[in-house]
Structure formats: C-alpha cells, structure tokens
Coordinates of C-alpha atoms and ligand atoms in Angstrom, one line a residue:
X1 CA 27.7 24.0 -11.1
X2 CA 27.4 20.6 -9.7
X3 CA 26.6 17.3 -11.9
X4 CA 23.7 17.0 -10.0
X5 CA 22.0 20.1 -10.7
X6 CA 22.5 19.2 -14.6
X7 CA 20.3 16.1 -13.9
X8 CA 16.3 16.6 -15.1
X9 CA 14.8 18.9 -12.3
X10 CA 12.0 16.4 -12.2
X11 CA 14.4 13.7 -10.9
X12 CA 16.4 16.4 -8.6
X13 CA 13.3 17.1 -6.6
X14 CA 12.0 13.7 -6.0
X15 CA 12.1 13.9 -2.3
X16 CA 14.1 11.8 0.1
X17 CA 11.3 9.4 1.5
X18 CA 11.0 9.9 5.6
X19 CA 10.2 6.4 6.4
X20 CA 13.7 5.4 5.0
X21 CA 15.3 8.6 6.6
X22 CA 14.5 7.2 9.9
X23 CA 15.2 4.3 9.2
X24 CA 19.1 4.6 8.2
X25 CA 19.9 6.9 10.9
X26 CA 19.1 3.5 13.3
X27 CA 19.1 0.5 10.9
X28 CA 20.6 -2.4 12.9
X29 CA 20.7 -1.7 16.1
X30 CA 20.8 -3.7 18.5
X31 CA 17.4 -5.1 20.2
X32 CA 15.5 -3.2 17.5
X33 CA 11.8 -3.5 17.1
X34 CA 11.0 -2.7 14.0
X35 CA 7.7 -1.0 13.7
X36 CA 9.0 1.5 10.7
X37 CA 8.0 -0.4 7.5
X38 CA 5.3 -1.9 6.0
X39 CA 6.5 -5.8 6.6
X40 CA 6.0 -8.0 8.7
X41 CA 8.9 -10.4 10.6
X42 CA 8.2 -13.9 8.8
X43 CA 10.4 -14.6 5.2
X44 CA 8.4 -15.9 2.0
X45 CA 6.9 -19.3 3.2
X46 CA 8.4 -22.4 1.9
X47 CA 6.0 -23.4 -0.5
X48 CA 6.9 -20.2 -2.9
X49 CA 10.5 -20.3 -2.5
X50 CA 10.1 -24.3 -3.8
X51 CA 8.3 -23.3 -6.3
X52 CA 10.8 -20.5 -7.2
X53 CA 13.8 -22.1 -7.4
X54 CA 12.5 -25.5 -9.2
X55 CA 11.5 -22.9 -12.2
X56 CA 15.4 -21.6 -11.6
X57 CA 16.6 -25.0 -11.7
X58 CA 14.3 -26.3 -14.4
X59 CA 16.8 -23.2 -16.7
X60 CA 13.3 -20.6 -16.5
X61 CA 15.6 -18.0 -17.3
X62 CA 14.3 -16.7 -20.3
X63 CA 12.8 -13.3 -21.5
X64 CA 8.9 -14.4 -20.9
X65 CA 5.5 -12.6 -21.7
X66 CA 5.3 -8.6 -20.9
X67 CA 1.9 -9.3 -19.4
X68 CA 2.6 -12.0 -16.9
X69 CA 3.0 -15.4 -17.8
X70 CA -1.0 -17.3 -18.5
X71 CA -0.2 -19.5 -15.2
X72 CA 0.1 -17.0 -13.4
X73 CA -3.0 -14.4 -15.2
X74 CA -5.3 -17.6 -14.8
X75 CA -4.3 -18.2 -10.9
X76 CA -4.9 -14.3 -10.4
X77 CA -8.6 -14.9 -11.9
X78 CA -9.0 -17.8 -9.4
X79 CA -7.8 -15.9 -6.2
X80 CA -10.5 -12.9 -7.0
X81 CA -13.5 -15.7 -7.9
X82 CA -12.3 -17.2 -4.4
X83 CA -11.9 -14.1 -2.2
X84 CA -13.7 -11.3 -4.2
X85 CA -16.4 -13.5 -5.7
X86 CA -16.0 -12.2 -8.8
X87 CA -15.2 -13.5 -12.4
X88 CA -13.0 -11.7 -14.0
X89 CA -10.9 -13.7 -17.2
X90 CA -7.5 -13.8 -17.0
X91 CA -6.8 -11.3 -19.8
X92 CA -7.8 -8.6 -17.4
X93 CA -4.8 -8.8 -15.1
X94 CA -0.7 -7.6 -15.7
X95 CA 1.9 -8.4 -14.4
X96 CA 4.2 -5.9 -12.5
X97 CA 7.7 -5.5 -11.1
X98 CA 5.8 -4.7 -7.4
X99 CA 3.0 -2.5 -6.2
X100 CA 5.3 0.3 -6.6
X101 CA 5.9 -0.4 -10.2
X102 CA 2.2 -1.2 -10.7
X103 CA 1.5 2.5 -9.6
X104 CA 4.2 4.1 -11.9
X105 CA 2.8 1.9 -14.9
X106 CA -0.7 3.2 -13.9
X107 CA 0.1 6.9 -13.8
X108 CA 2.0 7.0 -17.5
X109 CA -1.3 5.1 -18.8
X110 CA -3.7 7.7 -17.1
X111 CA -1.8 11.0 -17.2
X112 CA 0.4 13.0 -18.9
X113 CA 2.8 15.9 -18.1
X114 CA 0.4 18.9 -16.2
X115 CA -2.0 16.7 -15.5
X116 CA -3.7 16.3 -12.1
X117 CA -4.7 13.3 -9.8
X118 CA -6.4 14.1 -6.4
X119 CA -5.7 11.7 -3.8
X120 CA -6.2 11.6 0.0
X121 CA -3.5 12.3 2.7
X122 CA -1.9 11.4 5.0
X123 CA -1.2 8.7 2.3
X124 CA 1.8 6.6 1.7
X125 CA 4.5 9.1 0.3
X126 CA 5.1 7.3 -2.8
X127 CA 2.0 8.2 -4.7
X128 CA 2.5 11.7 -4.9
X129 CA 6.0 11.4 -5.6
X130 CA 5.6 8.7 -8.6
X131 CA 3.5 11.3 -10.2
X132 CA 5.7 14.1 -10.0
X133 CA 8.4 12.5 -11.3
X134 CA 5.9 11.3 -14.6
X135 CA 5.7 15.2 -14.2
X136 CA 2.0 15.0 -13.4
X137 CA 1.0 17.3 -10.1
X138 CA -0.6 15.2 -7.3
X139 CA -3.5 17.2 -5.2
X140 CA -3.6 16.2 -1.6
X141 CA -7.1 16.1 -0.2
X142 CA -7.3 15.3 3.6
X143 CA -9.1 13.4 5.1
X144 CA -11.2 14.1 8.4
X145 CA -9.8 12.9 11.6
X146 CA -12.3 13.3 14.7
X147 CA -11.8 11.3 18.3
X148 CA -9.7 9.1 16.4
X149 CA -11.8 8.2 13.3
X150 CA -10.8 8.7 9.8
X151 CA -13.4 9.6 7.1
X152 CA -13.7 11.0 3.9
X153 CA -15.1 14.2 3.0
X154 CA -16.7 14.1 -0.8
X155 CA -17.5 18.1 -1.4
X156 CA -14.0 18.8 -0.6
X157 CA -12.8 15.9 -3.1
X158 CA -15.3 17.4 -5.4
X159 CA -13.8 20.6 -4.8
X160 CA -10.2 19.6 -5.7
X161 CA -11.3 18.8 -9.0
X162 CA -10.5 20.9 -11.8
X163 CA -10.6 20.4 -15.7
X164 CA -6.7 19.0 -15.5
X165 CA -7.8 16.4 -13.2
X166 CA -7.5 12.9 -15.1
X167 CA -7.7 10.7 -12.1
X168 CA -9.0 9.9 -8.2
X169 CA -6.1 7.7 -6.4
X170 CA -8.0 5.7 -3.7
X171 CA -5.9 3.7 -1.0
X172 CA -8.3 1.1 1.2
X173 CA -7.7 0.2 3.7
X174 CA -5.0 2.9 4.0
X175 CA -1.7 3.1 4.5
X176 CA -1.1 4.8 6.9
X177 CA -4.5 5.7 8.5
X178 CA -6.0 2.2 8.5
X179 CA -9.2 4.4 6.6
X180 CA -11.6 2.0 5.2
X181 CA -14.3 3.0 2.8
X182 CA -17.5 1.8 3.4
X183 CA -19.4 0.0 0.0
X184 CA -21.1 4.0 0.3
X185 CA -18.2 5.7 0.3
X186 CA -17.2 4.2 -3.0
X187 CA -20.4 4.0 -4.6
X188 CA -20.0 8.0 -3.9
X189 CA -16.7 8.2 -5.4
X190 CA -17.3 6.0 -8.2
X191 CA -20.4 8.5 -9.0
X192 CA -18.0 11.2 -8.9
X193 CA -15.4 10.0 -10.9
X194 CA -17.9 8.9 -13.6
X195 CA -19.7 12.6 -13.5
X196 CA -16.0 14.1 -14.3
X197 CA -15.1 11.2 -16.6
X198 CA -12.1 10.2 -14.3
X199 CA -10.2 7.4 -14.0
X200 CA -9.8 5.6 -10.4
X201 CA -6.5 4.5 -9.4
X202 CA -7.9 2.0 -6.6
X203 CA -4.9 0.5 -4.4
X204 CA -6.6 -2.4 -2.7
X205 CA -3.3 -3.9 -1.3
X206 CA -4.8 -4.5 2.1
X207 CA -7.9 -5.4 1.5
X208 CA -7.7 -8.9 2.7
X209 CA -6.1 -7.4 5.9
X210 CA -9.7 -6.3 7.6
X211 CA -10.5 -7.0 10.9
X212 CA -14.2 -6.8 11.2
X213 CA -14.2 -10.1 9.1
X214 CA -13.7 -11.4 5.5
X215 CA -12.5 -9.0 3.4
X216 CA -12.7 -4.8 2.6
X217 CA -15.2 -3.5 0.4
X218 CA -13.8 -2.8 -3.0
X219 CA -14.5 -1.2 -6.1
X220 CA -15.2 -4.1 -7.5
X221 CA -18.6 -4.4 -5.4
X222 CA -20.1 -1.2 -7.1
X223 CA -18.6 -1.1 -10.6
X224 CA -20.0 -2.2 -13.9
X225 CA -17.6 -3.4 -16.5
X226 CA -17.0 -0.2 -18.4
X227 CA -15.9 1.6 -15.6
X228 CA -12.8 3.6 -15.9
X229 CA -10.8 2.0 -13.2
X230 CA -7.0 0.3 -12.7
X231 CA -6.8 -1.3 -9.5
X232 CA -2.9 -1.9 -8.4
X233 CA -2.2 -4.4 -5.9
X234 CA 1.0 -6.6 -4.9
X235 CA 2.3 -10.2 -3.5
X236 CA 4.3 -7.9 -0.5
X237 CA 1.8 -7.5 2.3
X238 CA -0.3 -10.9 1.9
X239 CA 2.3 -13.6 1.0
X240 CA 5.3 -11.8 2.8
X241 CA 7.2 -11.5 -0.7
X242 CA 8.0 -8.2 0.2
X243 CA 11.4 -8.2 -1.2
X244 CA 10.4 -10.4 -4.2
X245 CA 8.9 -6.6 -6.1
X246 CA 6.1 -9.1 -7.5
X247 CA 2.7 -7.5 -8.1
X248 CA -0.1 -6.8 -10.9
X249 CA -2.5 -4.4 -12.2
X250 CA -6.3 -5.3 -12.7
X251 CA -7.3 -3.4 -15.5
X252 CA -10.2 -3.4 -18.8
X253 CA -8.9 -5.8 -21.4
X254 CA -9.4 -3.0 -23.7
X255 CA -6.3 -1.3 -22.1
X256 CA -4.1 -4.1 -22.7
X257 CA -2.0 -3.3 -25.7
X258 CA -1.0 0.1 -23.8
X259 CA -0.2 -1.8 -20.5
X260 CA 2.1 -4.3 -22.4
X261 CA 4.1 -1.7 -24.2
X262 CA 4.4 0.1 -20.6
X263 CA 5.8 -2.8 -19.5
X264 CA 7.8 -3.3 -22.3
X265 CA 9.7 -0.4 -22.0
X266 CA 10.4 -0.6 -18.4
X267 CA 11.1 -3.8 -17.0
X268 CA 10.0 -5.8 -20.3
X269 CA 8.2 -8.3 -17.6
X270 CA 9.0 -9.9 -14.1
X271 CA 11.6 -12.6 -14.3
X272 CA 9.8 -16.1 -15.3
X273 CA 11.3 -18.1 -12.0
X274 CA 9.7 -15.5 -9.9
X275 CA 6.3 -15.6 -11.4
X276 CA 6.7 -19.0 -10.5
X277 CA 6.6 -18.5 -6.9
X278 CA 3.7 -16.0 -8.0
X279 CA 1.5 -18.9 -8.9
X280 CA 2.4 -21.4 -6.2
X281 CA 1.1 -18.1 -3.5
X282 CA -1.7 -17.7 -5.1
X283 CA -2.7 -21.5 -6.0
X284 CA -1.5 -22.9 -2.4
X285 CA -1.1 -20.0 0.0
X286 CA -4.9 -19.1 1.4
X287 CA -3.8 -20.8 4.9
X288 CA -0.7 -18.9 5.0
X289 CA -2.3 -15.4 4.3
X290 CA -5.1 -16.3 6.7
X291 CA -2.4 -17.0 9.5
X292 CA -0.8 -13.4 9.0
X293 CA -4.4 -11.7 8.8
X294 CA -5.1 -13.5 12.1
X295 CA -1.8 -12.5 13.9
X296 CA -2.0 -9.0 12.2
X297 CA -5.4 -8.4 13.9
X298 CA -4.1 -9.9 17.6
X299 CA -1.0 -7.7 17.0
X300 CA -3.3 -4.7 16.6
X301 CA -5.4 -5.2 19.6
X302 CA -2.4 -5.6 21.7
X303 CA -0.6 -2.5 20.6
X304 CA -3.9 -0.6 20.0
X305 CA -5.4 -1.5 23.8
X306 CA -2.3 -0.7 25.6
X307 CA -1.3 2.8 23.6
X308 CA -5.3 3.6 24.1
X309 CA -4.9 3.0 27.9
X310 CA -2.5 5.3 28.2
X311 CA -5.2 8.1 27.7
X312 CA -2.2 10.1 25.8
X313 CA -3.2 9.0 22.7
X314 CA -5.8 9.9 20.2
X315 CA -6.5 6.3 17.8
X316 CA -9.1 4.0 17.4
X317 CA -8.0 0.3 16.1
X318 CA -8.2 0.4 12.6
X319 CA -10.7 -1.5 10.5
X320 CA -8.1 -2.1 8.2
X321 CA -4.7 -2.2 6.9
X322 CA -1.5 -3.2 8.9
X323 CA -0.5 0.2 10.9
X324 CA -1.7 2.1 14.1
X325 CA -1.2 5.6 13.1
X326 CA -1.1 7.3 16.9
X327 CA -1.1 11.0 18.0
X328 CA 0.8 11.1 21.0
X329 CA 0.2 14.2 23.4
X330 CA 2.8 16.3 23.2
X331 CA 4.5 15.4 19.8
X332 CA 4.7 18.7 18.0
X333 CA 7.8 17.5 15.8
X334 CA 7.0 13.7 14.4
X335 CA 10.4 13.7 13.1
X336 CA 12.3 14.2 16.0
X337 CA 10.1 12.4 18.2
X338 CA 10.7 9.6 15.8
X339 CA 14.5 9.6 16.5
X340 CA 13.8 10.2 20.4
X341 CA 11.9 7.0 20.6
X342 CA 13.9 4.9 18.3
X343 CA 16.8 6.2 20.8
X344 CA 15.1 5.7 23.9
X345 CA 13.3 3.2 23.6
X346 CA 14.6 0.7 20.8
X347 CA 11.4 0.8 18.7
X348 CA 11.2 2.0 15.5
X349 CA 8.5 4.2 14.5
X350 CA 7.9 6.3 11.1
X351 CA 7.2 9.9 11.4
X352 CA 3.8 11.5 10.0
X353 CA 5.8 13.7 8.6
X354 CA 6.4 11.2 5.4
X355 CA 3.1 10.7 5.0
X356 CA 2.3 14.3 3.5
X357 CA -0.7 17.0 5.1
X358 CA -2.6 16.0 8.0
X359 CA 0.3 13.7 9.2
X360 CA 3.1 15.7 10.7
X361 CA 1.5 15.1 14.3
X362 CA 1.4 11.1 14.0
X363 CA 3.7 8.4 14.3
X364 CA 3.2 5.3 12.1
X365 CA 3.6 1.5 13.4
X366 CA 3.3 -1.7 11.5
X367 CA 1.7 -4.3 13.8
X368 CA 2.3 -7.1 11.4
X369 CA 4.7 -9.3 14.2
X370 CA 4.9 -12.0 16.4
X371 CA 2.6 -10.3 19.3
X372 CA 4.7 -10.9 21.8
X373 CA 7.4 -8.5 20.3
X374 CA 4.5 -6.6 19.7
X375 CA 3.4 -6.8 23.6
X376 CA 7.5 -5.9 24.2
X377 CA 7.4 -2.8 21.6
X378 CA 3.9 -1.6 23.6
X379 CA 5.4 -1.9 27.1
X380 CA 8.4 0.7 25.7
X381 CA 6.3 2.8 24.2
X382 CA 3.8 3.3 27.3
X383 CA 6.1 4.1 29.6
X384 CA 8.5 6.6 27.4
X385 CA 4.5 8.1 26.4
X386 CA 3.6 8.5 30.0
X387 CA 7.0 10.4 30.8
X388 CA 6.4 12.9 28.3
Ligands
LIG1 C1 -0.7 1.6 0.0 C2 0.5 0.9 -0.7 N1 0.4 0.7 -2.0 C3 1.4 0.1 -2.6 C4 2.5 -0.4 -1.9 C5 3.6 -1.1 -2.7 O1 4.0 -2.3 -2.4 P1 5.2 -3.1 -3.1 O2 5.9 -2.1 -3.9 O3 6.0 -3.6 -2.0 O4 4.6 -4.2 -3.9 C6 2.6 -0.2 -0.5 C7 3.8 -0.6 0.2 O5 4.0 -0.3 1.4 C8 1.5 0.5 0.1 O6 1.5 0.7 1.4

C-alpha cells in the first residue's frame, strides 16, 4: 500500500484544481498572455508596500491580535461607510489569512461533518472543495444560462434544500460567470434562507468590480442586523495584493469568540507588518482601486466586442466580476481546447471544466490587463475561433 493512500481519505480526494492544471503544463512561456487566473498584471501599488515594510522595519514582528489588529478593524468599518454606506463598528470584522482562508474559517463556523451547503455552479472550484475537505458535502445548483445571460433559478435552490442543509454559498458578481444578483434576487434568497433558518455564506469579492456603475448590490442592502449571514471578502482583486493572502470576514459580533478561536487554531492571525499594508489600502487606496475598476471595464469591452463579433460565441459582457466566461462553437472538450489555444495561440485560458456542472463547455478569461494586451490576446483568439 502506498503512504499516500494511508493519508485521511478526505485529504486524498481533494481534487487537483483545473485552473492550476493548465496552468503548469504552460507556465512561462514565452509571449504568454495570461488570461488563466484571477489577477490582474499591475504588483501591490507603492503606497502599501511603504506601509508594509516601515511596520517590518519599525521590528512589527510580533504575534498580534487573532481578530485583526483595531487599525486595521476600524479602517475596514470606514471603507463599507464609504462604499457600502453602511455603519457597521469595527468589532464586526476578522481578519483572515486571504479570501480562501476566510472561506475555510466560515465553513468550520457554519457546518459540521454531513452537513450540507447548496451553492451555485459553475462556481469557482474552491468552494466545493473547502467543504469537503471540513467533510461537509457541497450541493451544486446551476444556474440558467439563455442567449448568454446568467440567472438564478429560486424553486430549484429551494429544491436542493434538505433538513442537512446548514448554509446557502452566494458568489456576486461571480466568479466565473460574471452573474450578478439583482437587490430582488437577494431579497429572495435572503427570504429563503431565513424560512429554512440558514446561514448565507455571501462572497462579495467583486463587488466593487461592476460595470453598470458604483458598486453590486449586496446583502447588506436587504438584511437586518440579526440576520444569519458571514460575508467573506479579500484585499486580492481590488488592491492587487493578490499574493499578500490578506482578507477578512464580516460577521455578527455575537460570533466573535468562535471566529477568534478559529483563527487561533489555524493561522493564530495575519502577520502584523502585513496588516499594515492592510490599513494603508484601505485608508489611501480608493484612486488606485477606481483605476483597476476602470481598466477592468475597458478591458472587457474590448475582449467582449471582438469574441461577440465573431458570431461563434455565445456571451454577453458581464455586469460584474473580472472574467468573460465564453462558449466557443465547437468546444466539446474545455480541457483540451484549453491546451489547443494556450499552444496555438499563446493565450492562456482556464477550462470550464474547473469550474464544476454547467461549465465543461466554457472557457474562462480574466480581463483585468493593460487593454492593449488585451486587444493582442482578442486578435489571437478571433482568428484561431474562426478556423475552428
Ligand atoms: C469568488 C472568489 N472568492 C474568493 C476568492 C479568494 O481570493 P484570495 O484567496 O486570493 O483572497 C477568489 C479568488 O479567485 C474568488 O474568485
């Protein structure tokens, strides 16, 4: 028997993700455009690496607070009274080691092992996975895709719920559909969720990144304070800290306690300097984030307009979120058309297939680039779509 198969079965069958997959077999190339990831091409701005690295310098090396240091809980309260217009105290928000980690703390506080949570596919792989590995079972719900729109169908959420179910996960604007819920969509889910007693697991990561102007609707429009909802969210995307693994967890106060002692025994609290940096994005970075919104949404139109011209392609530009997720005629194997393109044509795409049911026919790109790469990566992928 190999060592392997005498590690938990659990960890065993966590799967490979498919983004990544692709992604070794061209990593580096030469002339790459790389469309694959959720990132976009410009490194943390100046202003947070400063503020970073004076905190290293000034010996901020310590172990610090589980829940985020109060800098940086009171300049997360500021940024939602600024962009959600909200006032929420700064004991409601925690600190995480990333988005990703902000998940994984949410699904140990909301389920336990047999549990359900019902989210909605094609979603961004590591959802499903998170929860498996706490040993809870994720239920895929699809969504409805029709001449290129994306919407949510509530019976058959309603319909995937059964008395295991603990909690709804909600991703908008999504990753990888660009699906945006409507302030009625999520007044319907939140009805739903209360009805069954639920928790909501709301992933608002993009919500700044919405192109019809301002900012997404979010739970936070519809909900009163006793709501049972965690919303997970991360410095990545907006800031360009994607390497940093910075991001928090809006939760009820009441939850606290449990959140810390989550914390505690995972990463026992992001790394002081870092937080830092946190601070000086949030306090001093509203110009920088409005720059990457604006060349997110000129991106899109560029990519979007060309692949739609083709007439080979069934999308309409996303509302929100930072990917065109295209259905090329005559893909029947995302995978390997994936590889084809990355081979043929130097751009880098993801394959549905990582992104669960409803997906294996699309191919994911991140338009968040300097849009004249982006212009570049459209030309390629024209012409190699009108060959096929
Ligand atoms: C929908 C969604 N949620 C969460 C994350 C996690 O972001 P990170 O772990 O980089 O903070 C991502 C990253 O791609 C995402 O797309």
């Amino acid at each position: 028997m190999s060592i392997v198969n005498s590690l938990s079965p659990r960890a065993i069958s966590a799967p490979e993700s498919g983004i990544v997959e692709v992604l070794n077999y061209a990593r580096g190339r030469e002339g790459l455009l790389p469309l694959w990831v959720g990132e976009g091409d410009l490194p943390s701005p100046d202003f947070v690496n400063d503020a970073a690295m004076a905190a290293l310098a000034a010996g901020e090396t310590f172990y610090t607070y589980q829940r985020g240091i109060p800098e940086l809980r009171q300049a997360l309260s500021d940024y939602y009274a600024r962009h959600f217009g909200i006032t929420l105290p700064a004991e409601h928000f925690f600190v995480t080691g990333s988005g990703m980690q902000a998940i994984q703390i949410a699904v140990q506080a909301m389920t336990s092992p047999g549990d359900e949570l019902v989210y909605l596919t094609p979603a961004w792989p590591n959802i499903a996975a998170a929860l498996e590995i706490a040993g809870a079972r994720s239920v895929g719900v699809q969504l409805a895709f029709d001449d290129g729109k994306w919407a949510i169908d509530l019976d058959r959420i309603a319909a995937a719920i059964t008395p295991k179910t603990r909690a709804l996960f909600i991703n908008t604007p999504s990753n990888p559909t660009g699906w945006t819920a409507t302030r009625q969509d999520l007044a319907a889910i939140l009805a739903l969720a209360r009805k069954h007693g639920l928790w909501i697991m709301a992933d608002e990561i993009y919500a700044r990144y919405y192109f019809p102007g301002g900012r997404a609707p979010s739970f936070l429009d519809v909900m009163e304070a006793d709501d049972k909802i965690m919303f997970v969210n991360s410095f990545s995307k907006n800031w360009s800290m994607t390497g940093w693994r910075v991001g928090w967890i809006v939760a009820p106060p009441e939850t606290g306690q449990v959140l810390e002692n989550l914390i505690q025994y995972s990463t026992s609290g992001v790394a002081q300097f870092m937080q830092k940096g946190a601070v000086a994005a949030l306090n001093d970075g509203d110009a920088f984030v409005q720059a990457n919104i604006d060349k997110a949404k000129l991106s899109r139109d560029i990519l979007c307009d060309a692949l739609i011209a083709t007439n080979r392609v069934e999308t309409l530009k996303p509302d929100g979120a930072l990917y065109a997720f295209l259905k090329i005629d005559g893909v029947k194997d995302s995978r390997k058309a994936a590889i084809d393109i990355v081979d043929k044509t130097g751009v880098g795409l993801a394959p549905g297939t990582a992104f669960g049911p409803g997906g294996e026919l699309f191919l994911r790109a991140c338009f968040l680039r300097d849009p004249g790469q982006i212009q570049t990566a459209a030309d390629r992928l024209c012409d190699y779509i009108l060959k096929l």
